């Protein structure tokens, strides 16, 4: 059975919103790596004690910090 697009590790959609845990799981990031990304400028949204990352913000972050 083929995986749905939302189940593919490493795939981040520009128009999708992810919880921090889902975001870390998809990209295989540790808590330390996530902390470093946030300190380096990755935008994180806080709503009712929950944290989210918007796909387009992550893509912009990679484009601006990537080599």
mmCIF file with all atom_site columns, C-alpha atoms in Angstrom:
data_model
loop_
_atom_site.group_PDB
_atom_site.id
_atom_site.type_symbol
_atom_site.label_atom_id
_atom_site.label_alt_id
_atom_site.label_comp_id
_atom_site.label_asym_id
_atom_site.label_entity_id
_atom_site.label_seq_id
_atom_site.pdbx_PDB_ins_code
_atom_site.Cartn_x
_atom_site.Cartn_y
_atom_site.Cartn_z
_atom_site.occupancy
_atom_site.B_iso_or_equiv
_atom_site.pdbx_formal_charge
_atom_site.auth_seq_id
_atom_site.auth_comp_id
_atom_site.auth_asym_id
_atom_site.auth_atom_id
_atom_site.pdbx_PDB_model_num
ATOM 1  C CA . UNK A 1 1  ? 0.000  0.000  0.000  1.00 0.00 ? 1  UNK A CA 1
ATOM 2  C CA . UNK A 1 2  ? 1.386  3.432  -0.946 1.00 0.00 ? 2  UNK A CA 1
ATOM 3  C CA . UNK A 1 3  ? 1.907  5.990  1.762  1.00 0.00 ? 3  UNK A CA 1
ATOM 4  C CA . UNK A 1 4  ? -0.243 9.109  1.774  1.00 0.00 ? 4  UNK A CA 1
ATOM 5  C CA . UNK A 1 5  ? 1.629  12.340 1.093  1.00 0.00 ? 5  UNK A CA 1
ATOM 6  C CA . UNK A 1 6  ? 1.153  13.373 4.728  1.00 0.00 ? 6  UNK A CA 1
ATOM 7  C CA . UNK A 1 7  ? 2.936  10.235 5.977  1.00 0.00 ? 7  UNK A CA 1
ATOM 8  C CA . UNK A 1 8  ? 6.185  10.657 4.042  1.00 0.00 ? 8  UNK A CA 1
ATOM 9  C CA . UNK A 1 9  ? 9.126  11.487 6.347  1.00 0.00 ? 9  UNK A CA 1
ATOM 10 C CA . UNK A 1 10 ? 11.091 14.511 5.225  1.00 0.00 ? 10 UNK A CA 1
ATOM 11 C CA . UNK A 1 11 ? 8.240  16.046 3.247  1.00 0.00 ? 11 UNK A CA 1
ATOM 12 C CA . UNK A 1 12 ? 7.125  19.515 4.330  1.00 0.00 ? 12 UNK A CA 1
ATOM 13 C CA . UNK A 1 13 ? 4.298  21.259 2.469  1.00 0.00 ? 13 UNK A CA 1
ATOM 14 C CA . UNK A 1 14 ? 4.537  25.032 2.069  1.00 0.00 ? 14 UNK A CA 1
ATOM 15 C CA . UNK A 1 15 ? 0.879  25.574 2.960  1.00 0.00 ? 15 UNK A CA 1
ATOM 16 C CA . UNK A 1 16 ? 0.776  23.120 5.896  1.00 0.00 ? 16 UNK A CA 1
ATOM 17 C CA . UNK A 1 17 ? 0.983  23.829 9.617  1.00 0.00 ? 17 UNK A CA 1
ATOM 18 C CA . UNK A 1 18 ? 2.863  21.334 11.823 1.00 0.00 ? 18 UNK A CA 1
ATOM 19 C CA . UNK A 1 19 ? 3.115  20.834 15.550 1.00 0.00 ? 19 UNK A CA 1
ATOM 20 C CA . UNK A 1 20 ? 6.699  20.937 16.779 1.00 0.00 ? 20 UNK A CA 1
ATOM 21 C CA . UNK A 1 21 ? 6.628  17.184 17.452 1.00 0.00 ? 21 UNK A CA 1
ATOM 22 C CA . UNK A 1 22 ? 5.308  16.326 13.985 1.00 0.00 ? 22 UNK A CA 1
ATOM 23 C CA . UNK A 1 23 ? 7.807  18.707 12.407 1.00 0.00 ? 23 UNK A CA 1
ATOM 24 C CA . UNK A 1 24 ? 10.709 17.088 14.281 1.00 0.00 ? 24 UNK A CA 1
ATOM 25 C CA . UNK A 1 25 ? 9.464  13.592 13.414 1.00 0.00 ? 25 UNK A CA 1
ATOM 26 C CA . UNK A 1 26 ? 9.141  14.344 9.705  1.00 0.00 ? 26 UNK A CA 1
ATOM 27 C CA . UNK A 1 27 ? 12.615 15.830 9.463  1.00 0.00 ? 27 UNK A CA 1
ATOM 28 C CA . UNK A 1 28 ? 14.297 13.515 11.958 1.00 0.00 ? 28 UNK A CA 1
ATOM 29 C CA . UNK A 1 29 ? 15.387 16.434 14.136 1.00 0.00 ? 29 UNK A CA 1
ATOM 30 C CA . UNK A 1 30 ? 16.401 16.190 17.778 1.00 0.00 ? 30 UNK A CA 1
ATOM 31 C CA . UNK A 1 31 ? 15.186 18.675 20.358 1.00 0.00 ? 31 UNK A CA 1
ATOM 32 C CA . UNK A 1 32 ? 18.657 20.250 20.292 1.00 0.00 ? 32 UNK A CA 1
ATOM 33 C CA . UNK A 1 33 ? 18.524 20.728 16.498 1.00 0.00 ? 33 UNK A CA 1
ATOM 34 C CA . UNK A 1 34 ? 15.066 22.279 16.795 1.00 0.00 ? 34 UNK A CA 1
ATOM 35 C CA . UNK A 1 35 ? 16.294 24.630 19.511 1.00 0.00 ? 35 UNK A CA 1
ATOM 36 C CA . UNK A 1 36 ? 19.243 25.684 17.320 1.00 0.00 ? 36 UNK A CA 1
ATOM 37 C CA . UNK A 1 37 ? 16.948 26.284 14.325 1.00 0.00 ? 37 UNK A CA 1
ATOM 38 C CA . UNK A 1 38 ? 14.657 28.470 16.431 1.00 0.00 ? 38 UNK A CA 1
ATOM 39 C CA . UNK A 1 39 ? 17.631 30.445 17.755 1.00 0.00 ? 39 UNK A CA 1
ATOM 40 C CA . UNK A 1 40 ? 18.861 30.847 14.171 1.00 0.00 ? 40 UNK A CA 1
ATOM 41 C CA . UNK A 1 41 ? 15.583 32.404 13.050 1.00 0.00 ? 41 UNK A CA 1
ATOM 42 C CA . UNK A 1 42 ? 13.014 29.669 12.350 1.00 0.00 ? 42 UNK A CA 1
ATOM 43 C CA . UNK A 1 43 ? 9.639  31.230 13.113 1.00 0.00 ? 43 UNK A CA 1
ATOM 44 C CA . UNK A 1 44 ? 7.461  29.288 15.569 1.00 0.00 ? 44 UNK A CA 1
ATOM 45 C CA . UNK A 1 45 ? 3.849  30.187 16.346 1.00 0.00 ? 45 UNK A CA 1
ATOM 46 C CA . UNK A 1 46 ? 2.428  29.846 19.870 1.00 0.00 ? 46 UNK A CA 1
ATOM 47 C CA . UNK A 1 47 ? -1.293 29.166 20.240 1.00 0.00 ? 47 UNK A CA 1
ATOM 48 C CA . UNK A 1 48 ? -2.849 28.094 23.540 1.00 0.00 ? 48 UNK A CA 1
ATOM 49 C CA . UNK A 1 49 ? 0.345  26.519 24.931 1.00 0.00 ? 49 UNK A CA 1
ATOM 50 C CA . UNK A 1 50 ? 1.060  24.696 21.692 1.00 0.00 ? 50 UNK A CA 1
ATOM 51 C CA . UNK A 1 51 ? 3.843  25.447 19.217 1.00 0.00 ? 51 UNK A CA 1
ATOM 52 C CA . UNK A 1 52 ? 3.564  25.209 15.454 1.00 0.00 ? 52 UNK A CA 1
ATOM 53 C CA . UNK A 1 53 ? 5.778  25.660 12.396 1.00 0.00 ? 53 UNK A CA 1
ATOM 54 C CA . UNK A 1 54 ? 4.366  26.795 9.068  1.00 0.00 ? 54 UNK A CA 1
ATOM 55 C CA . UNK A 1 55 ? 5.836  24.927 6.103  1.00 0.00 ? 55 UNK A CA 1
ATOM 56 C CA . UNK A 1 56 ? 6.559  28.092 4.106  1.00 0.00 ? 56 UNK A CA 1
ATOM 57 C CA . UNK A 1 57 ? 8.474  29.567 7.076  1.00 0.00 ? 57 UNK A CA 1
ATOM 58 C CA . UNK A 1 58 ? 10.683 26.474 7.209  1.00 0.00 ? 58 UNK A CA 1
ATOM 59 C CA . UNK A 1 59 ? 11.331 26.607 3.460  1.00 0.00 ? 59 UNK A CA 1
ATOM 60 C CA . UNK A 1 60 ? 12.256 30.306 3.730  1.00 0.00 ? 60 UNK A CA 1
ATOM 61 C CA . UNK A 1 61 ? 14.526 29.491 6.704  1.00 0.00 ? 61 UNK A CA 1
ATOM 62 C CA . UNK A 1 62 ? 16.363 26.807 4.714  1.00 0.00 ? 62 UNK A CA 1
ATOM 63 C CA . UNK A 1 63 ? 16.720 29.094 1.706  1.00 0.00 ? 63 UNK A CA 1
ATOM 64 C CA . UNK A 1 64 ? 18.127 31.918 3.816  1.00 0.00 ? 64 UNK A CA 1
ATOM 65 C CA . UNK A 1 65 ? 20.501 29.847 5.966  1.00 0.00 ? 65 UNK A CA 1
ATOM 66 C CA . UNK A 1 66 ? 21.413 27.004 3.631  1.00 0.00 ? 66 UNK A CA 1
ATOM 67 C CA . UNK A 1 67 ? 24.746 26.918 1.837  1.00 0.00 ? 67 UNK A CA 1
#
